PDB file of C-alpha atoms in Angstrom:
ATOM      1  CA  MET N   1      -0.465  24.590 -75.275  1.00  0.00           C
ATOM      2  CA  ILE N   2       0.593  22.610 -72.196  1.00  0.00           C
ATOM      3  CA  CYS N   3      -0.360  25.601 -70.028  1.00  0.00           C
ATOM      4  CA  ALA N   4      -3.722  25.871 -71.817  1.00  0.00           C
ATOM      5  CA  LEU N   5      -4.427  22.201 -71.155  1.00  0.00           C
ATOM      6  CA  GLY N   6      -3.290  22.567 -67.539  1.00  0.00           C
ATOM      7  CA  SER N   7      -5.718  25.457 -67.213  1.00  0.00           C
ATOM      8  CA  ALA N   8      -8.511  23.247 -68.572  1.00  0.00           C
ATOM      9  CA  VAL N   9      -7.686  20.572 -65.975  1.00  0.00           C
ATOM     10  CA  CYS N  10      -7.903  23.146 -63.172  1.00  0.00           C
ATOM     11  CA  PHE N  11     -11.152  24.673 -64.430  1.00  0.00           C
ATOM     12  CA  GLY N  12     -12.733  21.289 -65.143  1.00  0.00           C
ATOM     13  CA  THR N  13     -11.973  19.940 -61.675  1.00  0.00           C
ATOM     14  CA  ALA N  14     -13.124  23.181 -60.066  1.00  0.00           C
ATOM     15  CA  SER N  15     -16.480  22.857 -61.831  1.00  0.00           C
ATOM     16  CA  VAL N  16     -17.202  19.593 -60.030  1.00  0.00           C
ATOM     17  CA  LEU N  17     -16.540  21.157 -56.636  1.00  0.00           C
ATOM     18  CA  GLN N  18     -18.335  24.428 -57.351  1.00  0.00           C
ATOM     19  CA  ALA N  19     -21.423  22.796 -58.799  1.00  0.00           C
ATOM     20  CA  ALA N  20     -21.675  20.535 -55.742  1.00  0.00           C
ATOM     21  CA  ALA N  21     -21.333  23.564 -53.454  1.00  0.00           C
ATOM     22  CA  THR N  22     -23.882  25.782 -55.227  1.00  0.00           C
ATOM     23  CA  ARG N  23     -26.482  23.004 -55.319  1.00  0.00           C
ATOM     24  CA  ALA N  24     -26.171  22.661 -51.531  1.00  0.00           C
ATOM     25  CA  ILE N  25     -27.076  26.334 -51.009  1.00  0.00           C
ATOM     26  CA  ALA N  26     -30.610  27.563 -50.480  1.00  0.00           C
ATOM     27  CA  PRO N  27     -31.644  29.725 -53.457  1.00  0.00           C
ATOM     28  CA  GLY N  28     -32.430  33.374 -52.987  1.00  0.00           C
ATOM     29  CA  THR N  29     -35.543  35.160 -54.165  1.00  0.00           C
ATOM     30  CA  GLY N  30     -36.277  37.442 -57.079  1.00  0.00           C
ATOM     31  CA  SER N  31     -33.859  37.749 -60.002  1.00  0.00           C
ATOM     32  CA  GLY N  32     -31.992  34.731 -61.311  1.00  0.00           C
ATOM     33  CA  VAL N  33     -28.756  36.691 -60.822  1.00  0.00           C
ATOM     34  CA  ASP N  34     -28.370  36.755 -57.060  1.00  0.00           C
ATOM     35  CA  PRO N  35     -25.194  38.466 -55.713  1.00  0.00           C
ATOM     36  CA  GLY N  36     -25.985  37.022 -52.287  1.00  0.00           C
ATOM     37  CA  LEU N  37     -25.692  33.535 -53.772  1.00  0.00           C
ATOM     38  CA  LEU N  38     -22.005  34.127 -54.443  1.00  0.00           C
ATOM     39  CA  LEU N  39     -21.490  35.269 -50.846  1.00  0.00           C
ATOM     40  CA  ARG N  40     -23.272  32.178 -49.525  1.00  0.00           C
ATOM     41  CA  ALA N  41     -21.200  29.972 -51.816  1.00  0.00           C
ATOM     42  CA  LEU N  42     -17.995  31.402 -50.346  1.00  0.00           C
ATOM     43  CA  ARG N  43     -18.938  29.768 -47.016  1.00  0.00           C
ATOM     44  CA  GLN N  44     -18.678  26.332 -48.649  1.00  0.00           C
ATOM     45  CA  TRP N  45     -15.213  24.770 -48.503  1.00  0.00           C
ATOM     46  CA  ARG N  46     -15.771  22.991 -51.796  1.00  0.00           C
ATOM     47  CA  TYR N  47     -16.438  26.305 -53.494  1.00  0.00           C
ATOM     48  CA  LEU N  48     -13.270  27.802 -51.957  1.00  0.00           C
ATOM     49  CA  VAL N  49     -11.134  24.886 -53.152  1.00  0.00           C
ATOM     50  CA  GLY N  50     -12.720  25.334 -56.572  1.00  0.00           C
ATOM     51  CA  LEU N  51     -11.799  29.024 -56.516  1.00  0.00           C
ATOM     52  CA  ALA N  52      -8.196  28.124 -55.655  1.00  0.00           C
ATOM     53  CA  LEU N  53      -8.101  25.810 -58.670  1.00  0.00           C
ATOM     54  CA  ASP N  54      -9.655  28.578 -60.757  1.00  0.00           C
ATOM     55  CA  GLY N  55      -6.830  30.868 -59.639  1.00  0.00           C
ATOM     56  CA  CYS N  56      -4.196  28.351 -60.721  1.00  0.00           C
ATOM     57  CA  GLY N  57      -6.043  27.847 -63.986  1.00  0.00           C
ATOM     58  CA  PHE N  58      -6.151  31.593 -64.600  1.00  0.00           C
ATOM     59  CA  LEU N  59      -2.394  31.944 -64.139  1.00  0.00           C
ATOM     60  CA  LEU N  60      -1.799  29.114 -66.614  1.00  0.00           C
ATOM     61  CA  GLN N  61      -4.319  30.731 -68.965  1.00  0.00           C
ATOM     62  CA  ILE N  62      -2.369  34.009 -68.896  1.00  0.00           C
ATOM     63  CA  VAL N  63       0.846  32.205 -69.840  1.00  0.00           C
ATOM     64  CA  ALA N  64      -0.949  30.403 -72.664  1.00  0.00           C
ATOM     65  CA  LEU N  65      -2.594  33.588 -73.984  1.00  0.00           C
ATOM     66  CA  ARG N  66       0.818  35.276 -74.139  1.00  0.00           C
ATOM     67  CA  SER N  67       2.245  32.386 -76.167  1.00  0.00           C
ATOM     68  CA  ILE N  68      -0.357  30.936 -78.560  1.00  0.00           C
ATOM     69  CA  PRO N  69      -3.425  32.296 -80.428  1.00  0.00           C
ATOM     70  CA  ILE N  70      -6.648  33.005 -78.563  1.00  0.00           C
ATOM     71  CA  TYR N  71      -8.562  30.461 -80.658  1.00  0.00           C
ATOM     72  CA  ALA N  72      -6.330  27.638 -79.380  1.00  0.00           C
ATOM     73  CA  VAL N  73      -6.648  28.737 -75.747  1.00  0.00           C
ATOM     74  CA  GLY N  74     -10.423  29.151 -76.068  1.00  0.00           C
ATOM     75  CA  ALA N  75     -10.852  25.657 -77.458  1.00  0.00           C
ATOM     76  CA  ALA N  76      -8.681  24.247 -74.680  1.00  0.00           C
ATOM     77  CA  LEU N  77     -10.799  26.012 -72.063  1.00  0.00           C
ATOM     78  CA  ALA N  78     -13.975  24.613 -73.613  1.00  0.00           C
ATOM     79  CA  ALA N  79     -12.331  21.208 -73.256  1.00  0.00           C
ATOM     80  CA  SER N  80     -12.507  21.646 -69.483  1.00  0.00           C
ATOM     81  CA  LEU N  81     -15.954  20.048 -69.829  1.00  0.00           C
ATOM     82  CA  ALA N  82     -14.225  16.853 -70.926  1.00  0.00           C
ATOM     83  CA  VAL N  83     -12.090  17.073 -67.781  1.00  0.00           C
ATOM     84  CA  THR N  84     -15.222  17.619 -65.685  1.00  0.00           C
ATOM     85  CA  ALA N  85     -16.849  14.564 -67.265  1.00  0.00           C
ATOM     86  CA  VAL N  86     -13.841  12.350 -66.537  1.00  0.00           C
ATOM     87  CA  VAL N  87     -13.469  13.680 -62.965  1.00  0.00           C
ATOM     88  CA  ALA N  88     -17.185  13.148 -62.335  1.00  0.00           C
ATOM     89  CA  ALA N  89     -16.889   9.595 -63.680  1.00  0.00           C
ATOM     90  CA  ARG N  90     -13.942   8.802 -61.409  1.00  0.00           C
ATOM     91  CA  LEU N  91     -14.732  10.675 -58.217  1.00  0.00           C
ATOM     92  CA  LEU N  92     -18.522  10.876 -58.235  1.00  0.00           C
ATOM     93  CA  HIS N  93     -19.116   7.521 -59.955  1.00  0.00           C
ATOM     94  CA  VAL N  94     -21.128   9.192 -62.708  1.00  0.00           C
ATOM     95  CA  ARG N  95     -21.740   6.866 -65.615  1.00  0.00           C
ATOM     96  CA  LEU N  96     -20.738   8.174 -69.011  1.00  0.00           C
ATOM     97  CA  SER N  97     -22.476   6.719 -72.025  1.00  0.00           C
ATOM     98  CA  ARG N  98     -20.550   5.528 -75.052  1.00  0.00           C
ATOM     99  CA  VAL N  99     -21.569   8.695 -76.858  1.00  0.00           C
ATOM    100  CA  GLU N 100     -20.136  10.827 -74.043  1.00  0.00           C
ATOM    101  CA  TRP N 101     -16.864   8.878 -73.951  1.00  0.00           C
ATOM    102  CA  SER N 102     -16.745   9.358 -77.720  1.00  0.00           C
ATOM    103  CA  ALA N 103     -17.276  13.095 -77.196  1.00  0.00           C
ATOM    104  CA  VAL N 104     -14.288  13.169 -74.816  1.00  0.00           C
ATOM    105  CA  GLY N 105     -12.235  11.519 -77.547  1.00  0.00           C
ATOM    106  CA  VAL N 106     -13.523  14.046 -80.097  1.00  0.00           C
ATOM    107  CA  VAL N 107     -12.412  16.937 -77.857  1.00  0.00           C
ATOM    108  CA  VAL N 108      -8.943  15.421 -77.498  1.00  0.00           C
ATOM    109  CA  ALA N 109      -8.684  14.903 -81.263  1.00  0.00           C
ATOM    110  CA  GLY N 110      -9.756  18.494 -81.920  1.00  0.00           C
ATOM    111  CA  LEU N 111      -7.170  19.846 -79.491  1.00  0.00           C
ATOM    112  CA  ALA N 112      -4.477  17.692 -81.070  1.00  0.00           C
ATOM    113  CA  MET N 113      -5.288  19.198 -84.482  1.00  0.00           C
ATOM    114  CA  LEU N 114      -5.203  22.699 -83.000  1.00  0.00           C
ATOM    115  CA  GLY N 115      -1.880  22.012 -81.340  1.00  0.00           C
ATOM    116  CA  LEU N 116      -0.382  20.968 -84.673  1.00  0.00           C
ATOM    117  CA  ALA N 117      -1.838  23.881 -86.612  1.00  0.00           C
ATOM    118  CA  SER N 118      -1.568  26.878 -84.271  1.00  0.00           C
ATOM    119  CA  GLY N 119       1.294  29.304 -84.651  1.00  0.00           C
ATOM    120  CA  ALA N 120       2.627  31.898 -82.255  1.00  0.00           C
ATOM    121  CA  GLU N 121       0.386  34.588 -80.786  1.00  0.00           C
ATOM    122  CA  GLY N 122      -0.411  37.559 -83.023  1.00  0.00           C
ATOM    123  CA  ASP N 123       2.024  40.461 -83.005  1.00  0.00           C
ATOM    124  CA  ARG N 124      -0.486  43.291 -83.423  1.00  0.00           C
ATOM    125  CA  ALA N 125      -0.976  45.720 -80.562  1.00  0.00           C
ATOM    126  CA  GLY N 126      -4.603  46.198 -79.655  1.00  0.00           C
ATOM    127  CA  SER N 127      -6.001  49.636 -80.447  1.00  0.00           C
ATOM    128  CA  THR N 128      -7.432  51.964 -77.839  1.00  0.00           C
ATOM    129  CA  ALA N 129     -10.838  51.502 -79.453  1.00  0.00           C
ATOM    130  CA  LEU N 130     -10.603  47.724 -78.961  1.00  0.00           C
ATOM    131  CA  LYS N 131      -9.725  48.197 -75.287  1.00  0.00           C
ATOM    132  CA  TYR N 132     -12.777  50.393 -74.737  1.00  0.00           C
ATOM    133  CA  ALA N 133     -14.879  47.922 -76.724  1.00  0.00           C
ATOM    134  CA  MET N 134     -13.879  45.176 -74.288  1.00  0.00           C
ATOM    135  CA  LEU N 135     -14.833  47.411 -71.354  1.00  0.00           C
ATOM    136  CA  GLY N 136     -18.180  48.139 -72.986  1.00  0.00           C
ATOM    137  CA  THR N 137     -18.736  44.418 -73.563  1.00  0.00           C
ATOM    138  CA  ALA N 138     -18.064  43.716 -69.883  1.00  0.00           C
ATOM    139  CA  VAL N 139     -20.697  46.310 -68.903  1.00  0.00           C
ATOM    140  CA  ALA N 140     -23.114  44.762 -71.406  1.00  0.00           C
ATOM    141  CA  VAL N 141     -22.572  41.350 -69.771  1.00  0.00           C
ATOM    142  CA  LEU N 142     -23.732  42.774 -66.435  1.00  0.00           C
ATOM    143  CA  LEU N 143     -26.781  44.360 -68.056  1.00  0.00           C
ATOM    144  CA  ALA N 144     -27.588  41.094 -69.845  1.00  0.00           C
ATOM    145  CA  GLY N 145     -27.487  39.311 -66.500  1.00  0.00           C
ATOM    146  CA  ALA N 146     -29.935  41.796 -64.997  1.00  0.00           C
ATOM    147  CA  VAL N 147     -32.322  41.285 -67.931  1.00  0.00           C
ATOM    148  CA  GLY N 148     -31.820  37.520 -68.070  1.00  0.00           C
ATOM    149  CA  GLY N 149     -32.670  37.097 -64.418  1.00  0.00           C
ATOM    150  CA  ARG N 150     -36.255  38.107 -65.146  1.00  0.00           C
ATOM    151  CA  LEU N 151     -36.834  35.724 -68.053  1.00  0.00           C
ATOM    152  CA  PRO N 152     -38.495  32.280 -67.895  1.00  0.00           C
ATOM    153  CA  ASP N 153     -36.237  29.361 -66.976  1.00  0.00           C
ATOM    154  CA  LYS N 154     -35.046  28.151 -70.394  1.00  0.00           C
ATOM    155  CA  PRO N 155     -34.167  31.492 -72.029  1.00  0.00           C
ATOM    156  CA  ARG N 156     -32.791  32.690 -68.693  1.00  0.00           C
ATOM    157  CA  ALA N 157     -30.345  29.783 -68.503  1.00  0.00           C
ATOM    158  CA  LEU N 158     -29.208  30.353 -72.091  1.00  0.00           C
ATOM    159  CA  LEU N 159     -28.726  34.101 -71.615  1.00  0.00           C
ATOM    160  CA  LEU N 160     -26.906  33.707 -68.281  1.00  0.00           C
ATOM    161  CA  GLY N 161     -24.615  31.052 -69.754  1.00  0.00           C
ATOM    162  CA  LEU N 162     -23.937  33.051 -72.911  1.00  0.00           C
ATOM    163  CA  GLY N 163     -23.308  36.164 -70.821  1.00  0.00           C
ATOM    164  CA  ALA N 164     -20.874  34.285 -68.593  1.00  0.00           C
ATOM    165  CA  GLY N 165     -19.081  32.978 -71.677  1.00  0.00           C
ATOM    166  CA  CYS N 166     -18.809  36.480 -73.125  1.00  0.00           C
ATOM    167  CA  GLY N 167     -17.444  37.698 -69.789  1.00  0.00           C
ATOM    168  CA  PHE N 168     -14.742  35.048 -69.799  1.00  0.00           C
ATOM    169  CA  GLY N 169     -14.113  35.893 -73.451  1.00  0.00           C
ATOM    170  CA  VAL N 170     -13.496  39.514 -72.455  1.00  0.00           C
ATOM    171  CA  VAL N 171     -10.902  38.243 -69.975  1.00  0.00           C
ATOM    172  CA  GLU N 172      -9.140  36.249 -72.723  1.00  0.00           C
ATOM    173  CA  VAL N 173      -8.878  39.264 -75.026  1.00  0.00           C
ATOM    174  CA  ALA N 174      -8.069  41.731 -72.219  1.00  0.00           C
ATOM    175  CA  VAL N 175      -5.028  39.675 -71.172  1.00  0.00           C
ATOM    176  CA  ARG N 176      -3.602  40.216 -74.654  1.00  0.00           C
ATOM    177  CA  LEU N 177      -4.314  43.955 -74.469  1.00  0.00           C
ATOM    178  CA  ILE N 178      -2.290  44.498 -71.293  1.00  0.00           C
ATOM    179  CA  ASP N 179       1.356  44.979 -72.237  1.00  0.00           C
ATOM    180  CA  ASP N 180       2.608  46.935 -69.235  1.00  0.00           C
ATOM    181  CA  ILE N 181       1.815  45.807 -65.689  1.00  0.00           C
ATOM    182  CA  ALA N 182       3.304  48.866 -63.994  1.00  0.00           C
ATOM    183  CA  PRO N 183       0.671  50.376 -61.648  1.00  0.00           C
ATOM    184  CA  LYS N 184       0.447  53.652 -63.581  1.00  0.00           C
ATOM    185  CA  ALA N 185      -0.036  51.854 -66.894  1.00  0.00           C
ATOM    186  CA  LEU N 186      -2.657  49.507 -65.444  1.00  0.00           C
ATOM    187  CA  PHE N 187      -4.691  52.334 -63.936  1.00  0.00           C
ATOM    188  CA  THR N 188      -4.911  54.078 -67.319  1.00  0.00           C
ATOM    189  CA  ASN N 189      -5.560  50.960 -69.417  1.00  0.00           C
ATOM    190  CA  PRO N 190      -9.283  50.279 -70.089  1.00  0.00           C
ATOM    191  CA  ALA N 191      -8.422  46.617 -70.724  1.00  0.00           C
ATOM    192  CA  ALA N 192      -7.434  46.181 -67.063  1.00  0.00           C
ATOM    193  CA  TYR N 193     -10.889  47.322 -65.948  1.00  0.00           C
ATOM    194  CA  ALA N 194     -12.487  45.158 -68.641  1.00  0.00           C
ATOM    195  CA  LEU N 195     -10.618  42.131 -67.278  1.00  0.00           C
ATOM    196  CA  LEU N 196     -11.799  42.723 -63.701  1.00  0.00           C
ATOM    197  CA  LEU N 197     -15.379  43.619 -64.599  1.00  0.00           C
ATOM    198  CA  GLY N 198     -15.738  40.875 -67.225  1.00  0.00           C
ATOM    199  CA  GLY N 199     -14.321  38.198 -64.936  1.00  0.00           C
ATOM    200  CA  GLY N 200     -16.434  39.264 -61.970  1.00  0.00           C
ATOM    201  CA  ALA N 201     -19.621  39.453 -64.041  1.00  0.00           C
ATOM    202  CA  ALA N 202     -18.909  36.055 -65.593  1.00  0.00           C
ATOM    203  CA  PHE N 203     -18.465  34.423 -62.173  1.00  0.00           C
ATOM    204  CA  LEU N 204     -21.701  35.970 -60.908  1.00  0.00           C
ATOM    205  CA  LEU N 205     -23.726  34.868 -63.921  1.00  0.00           C
ATOM    206  CA  LEU N 206     -22.181  31.403 -64.001  1.00  0.00           C
ATOM    207  CA  THR N 207     -22.809  30.828 -60.284  1.00  0.00           C
ATOM    208  CA  SER N 208     -26.475  31.750 -60.795  1.00  0.00           C
ATOM    209  CA  ALA N 209     -26.716  29.566 -63.903  1.00  0.00           C
ATOM    210  CA  LEU N 210     -25.261  26.565 -62.068  1.00  0.00           C
ATOM    211  CA  GLN N 211     -28.051  26.700 -59.520  1.00  0.00           C
ATOM    212  CA  ARG N 212     -31.061  27.764 -61.572  1.00  0.00           C
ATOM    213  CA  GLY N 213     -32.557  26.638 -64.847  1.00  0.00           C
ATOM    214  CA  SER N 214     -31.137  24.148 -67.327  1.00  0.00           C
ATOM    215  CA  VAL N 215     -27.423  23.812 -66.634  1.00  0.00           C
ATOM    216  CA  THR N 216     -26.936  21.999 -69.956  1.00  0.00           C
ATOM    217  CA  THR N 217     -28.403  24.971 -71.821  1.00  0.00           C
ATOM    218  CA  ALA N 218     -26.375  27.444 -69.751  1.00  0.00           C
ATOM    219  CA  THR N 219     -23.140  25.526 -70.325  1.00  0.00           C
ATOM    220  CA  ALA N 220     -23.741  25.350 -74.067  1.00  0.00           C
ATOM    221  CA  GLY N 221     -24.105  29.141 -74.060  1.00  0.00           C
ATOM    222  CA  LEU N 222     -20.943  29.419 -71.968  1.00  0.00           C
ATOM    223  CA  VAL N 223     -18.888  27.356 -74.433  1.00  0.00           C
ATOM    224  CA  LEU N 224     -20.098  29.375 -77.420  1.00  0.00           C
ATOM    225  CA  GLY N 225     -19.540  32.712 -75.685  1.00  0.00           C
ATOM    226  CA  GLU N 226     -15.988  32.011 -74.539  1.00  0.00           C
ATOM    227  CA  THR N 227     -14.710  30.500 -77.799  1.00  0.00           C
ATOM    228  CA  ILE N 228     -16.153  32.003 -80.982  1.00  0.00           C
ATOM    229  CA  GLY N 229     -16.076  35.747 -80.183  1.00  0.00           C
ATOM    230  CA  PRO N 230     -12.549  35.856 -78.711  1.00  0.00           C
ATOM    231  CA  ALA N 231     -11.222  33.675 -81.555  1.00  0.00           C
ATOM    232  CA  LEU N 232     -12.600  36.115 -84.146  1.00  0.00           C
ATOM    233  CA  VAL N 233     -11.124  39.104 -82.274  1.00  0.00           C
ATOM    234  CA  GLY N 234      -7.730  37.403 -82.133  1.00  0.00           C
ATOM    235  CA  VAL N 235      -7.681  36.684 -85.859  1.00  0.00           C
ATOM    236  CA  ALA N 236      -9.224  39.974 -87.051  1.00  0.00           C
ATOM    237  CA  TRP N 237      -7.563  42.499 -84.737  1.00  0.00           C
ATOM    238  CA  LEU N 238      -4.597  40.901 -82.967  1.00  0.00           C
ATOM    239  CA  GLY N 239      -2.968  39.040 -85.838  1.00  0.00           C
ATOM    240  CA  ASP N 240      -3.426  35.448 -84.652  1.00  0.00           C
ATOM    241  CA  ARG N 241      -2.474  33.029 -87.423  1.00  0.00           C
ATOM    242  CA  THR N 242      -1.787  29.349 -87.997  1.00  0.00           C
ATOM    243  CA  ARG N 243       1.294  27.601 -89.273  1.00  0.00           C
ATOM    244  CA  GLU N 244       1.708  28.102 -92.988  1.00  0.00           C
ATOM    245  CA  GLY N 245      -0.657  25.944 -95.013  1.00  0.00           C
ATOM    246  CA  LEU N 246      -2.489  24.574 -91.946  1.00  0.00           C
ATOM    247  CA  GLU N 247      -5.385  27.031 -91.752  1.00  0.00           C
ATOM    248  CA  TRP N 248      -7.823  24.263 -92.676  1.00  0.00           C
ATOM    249  CA  LEU N 249      -6.538  22.025 -89.872  1.00  0.00           C
ATOM    250  CA  ALA N 250      -6.958  24.800 -87.307  1.00  0.00           C
ATOM    251  CA  ILE N 251     -10.546  25.471 -88.445  1.00  0.00           C
ATOM    252  CA  VAL N 252     -11.438  21.770 -88.354  1.00  0.00           C
ATOM    253  CA  GLY N 253      -9.729  21.264 -84.992  1.00  0.00           C
ATOM    254  CA  PHE N 254     -11.496  24.281 -83.455  1.00  0.00           C
ATOM    255  CA  ALA N 255     -14.889  23.142 -84.737  1.00  0.00           C
ATOM    256  CA  VAL N 256     -14.331  19.546 -83.593  1.00  0.00           C
ATOM    257  CA  ALA N 257     -13.163  20.552 -80.104  1.00  0.00           C
ATOM    258  CA  VAL N 258     -16.085  22.953 -79.560  1.00  0.00           C
ATOM    259  CA  ALA N 259     -18.603  20.424 -80.926  1.00  0.00           C
ATOM    260  CA  GLY N 260     -17.272  17.770 -78.553  1.00  0.00           C
ATOM    261  CA  ALA N 261     -17.512  20.208 -75.640  1.00  0.00           C
ATOM    262  CA  LEU N 262     -21.114  21.050 -76.531  1.00  0.00           C
ATOM    263  CA  ALA N 263     -21.918  17.330 -76.539  1.00  0.00           C
ATOM    264  CA  LEU N 264     -20.677  17.244 -72.935  1.00  0.00           C
ATOM    265  CA  ALA N 265     -22.605  20.345 -71.874  1.00  0.00           C
ATOM    266  CA  ARG N 266     -24.546  18.524 -69.161  1.00  0.00           C
ATOM    267  CA  PHE N 267     -21.294  18.279 -67.204  1.00  0.00           C
ATOM    268  CA  GLY N 268     -21.434  22.021 -66.593  1.00  0.00           C
ATOM    269  CA  GLU N 269     -23.264  20.690 -63.563  1.00  0.00           C
ATOM    270  CA  ALA N 270     -21.480  17.646 -62.259  1.00  0.00           C
ATOM    271  CA  PRO N 271     -24.120  15.434 -60.590  1.00  0.00           C
ATOM    272  CA  VAL N 272     -23.660  15.042 -56.875  1.00  0.00           C
ATOM    273  CA  THR N 273     -24.136  11.570 -55.496  1.00  0.00           C
ATOM    274  CA  GLU N 274     -25.731  10.889 -52.152  1.00  0.00           C
ATOM    275  CA  ASP N 275     -22.471   9.441 -50.823  1.00  0.00           C
ATOM    276  CA  LEU N 276     -20.618  12.619 -51.731  1.00  0.00           C
ATOM    277  CA  GLU N 277     -23.238  14.749 -50.007  1.00  0.00           C
ATOM    278  CA  HIS N 278     -22.853  12.773 -46.762  1.00  0.00           C
ATOM    279  CA  ALA N 279     -19.068  12.831 -47.007  1.00  0.00           C
ATOM    280  CA  THR N 280     -18.778  16.564 -47.669  1.00  0.00           C
ATOM    281  CA  THR N 281     -21.503  18.060 -45.498  1.00  0.00           C
ATOM    282  CA  PRO N 282     -19.829  20.783 -43.349  1.00  0.00           C
TER     283      PRO N 282
END
């Protein structure tokens, strides 16, 4: 759980830097999913530092996923929005309302309940069908991005955010489906390709969603996509369970943590102050 929370800290801080970088980039033309946008973002040092934090967060996420149930890790990752809100308040001088500070407290309370209730990771080996299902889901995420890019602003933001969340959800499940990291085993494991494709598609969709449309709507879709689906897969197919007699606490804690994260959805795009823009202009 400590690794899951450390991952949330890395992802939450990275969001502040990446959102500031993507908003400083001139938008492309045509579809809302612009691969060139990601290439332009890579020229921004803030985006690169954010990617480095994302890398650290991903390593911590892997450790967490190999130790505790997916539902606990997913809720912790959704809590990265609480981290983003606090970082934005401290570094960017963004004012949080009492309701938003309360939402941060709600997220912390939900995670505390999950920490008390969650057991060890499930001991079921994922079937071959589940591995191919994850690969198919990753492909579907890319297709959803292509369709979503042609929709009006509001539904486009929701679909891009939900698609990004599903892509990150594929990564969460795929990590549990990779038991052997020997090169030969990786090359023949559909889950390895699902992890790469799902993660890459999620980054592309999320980068586009950060710059275009309603970021609050996109982030709400992101939270739902990366928590609910993977949690259900972990319980139904991978054997994730709670400590005996604490199922109710895990359900309440999960719901509370996700609800608090949704209340902080506007921090999917950390506002950039004028002072920060002057201080960080390359």
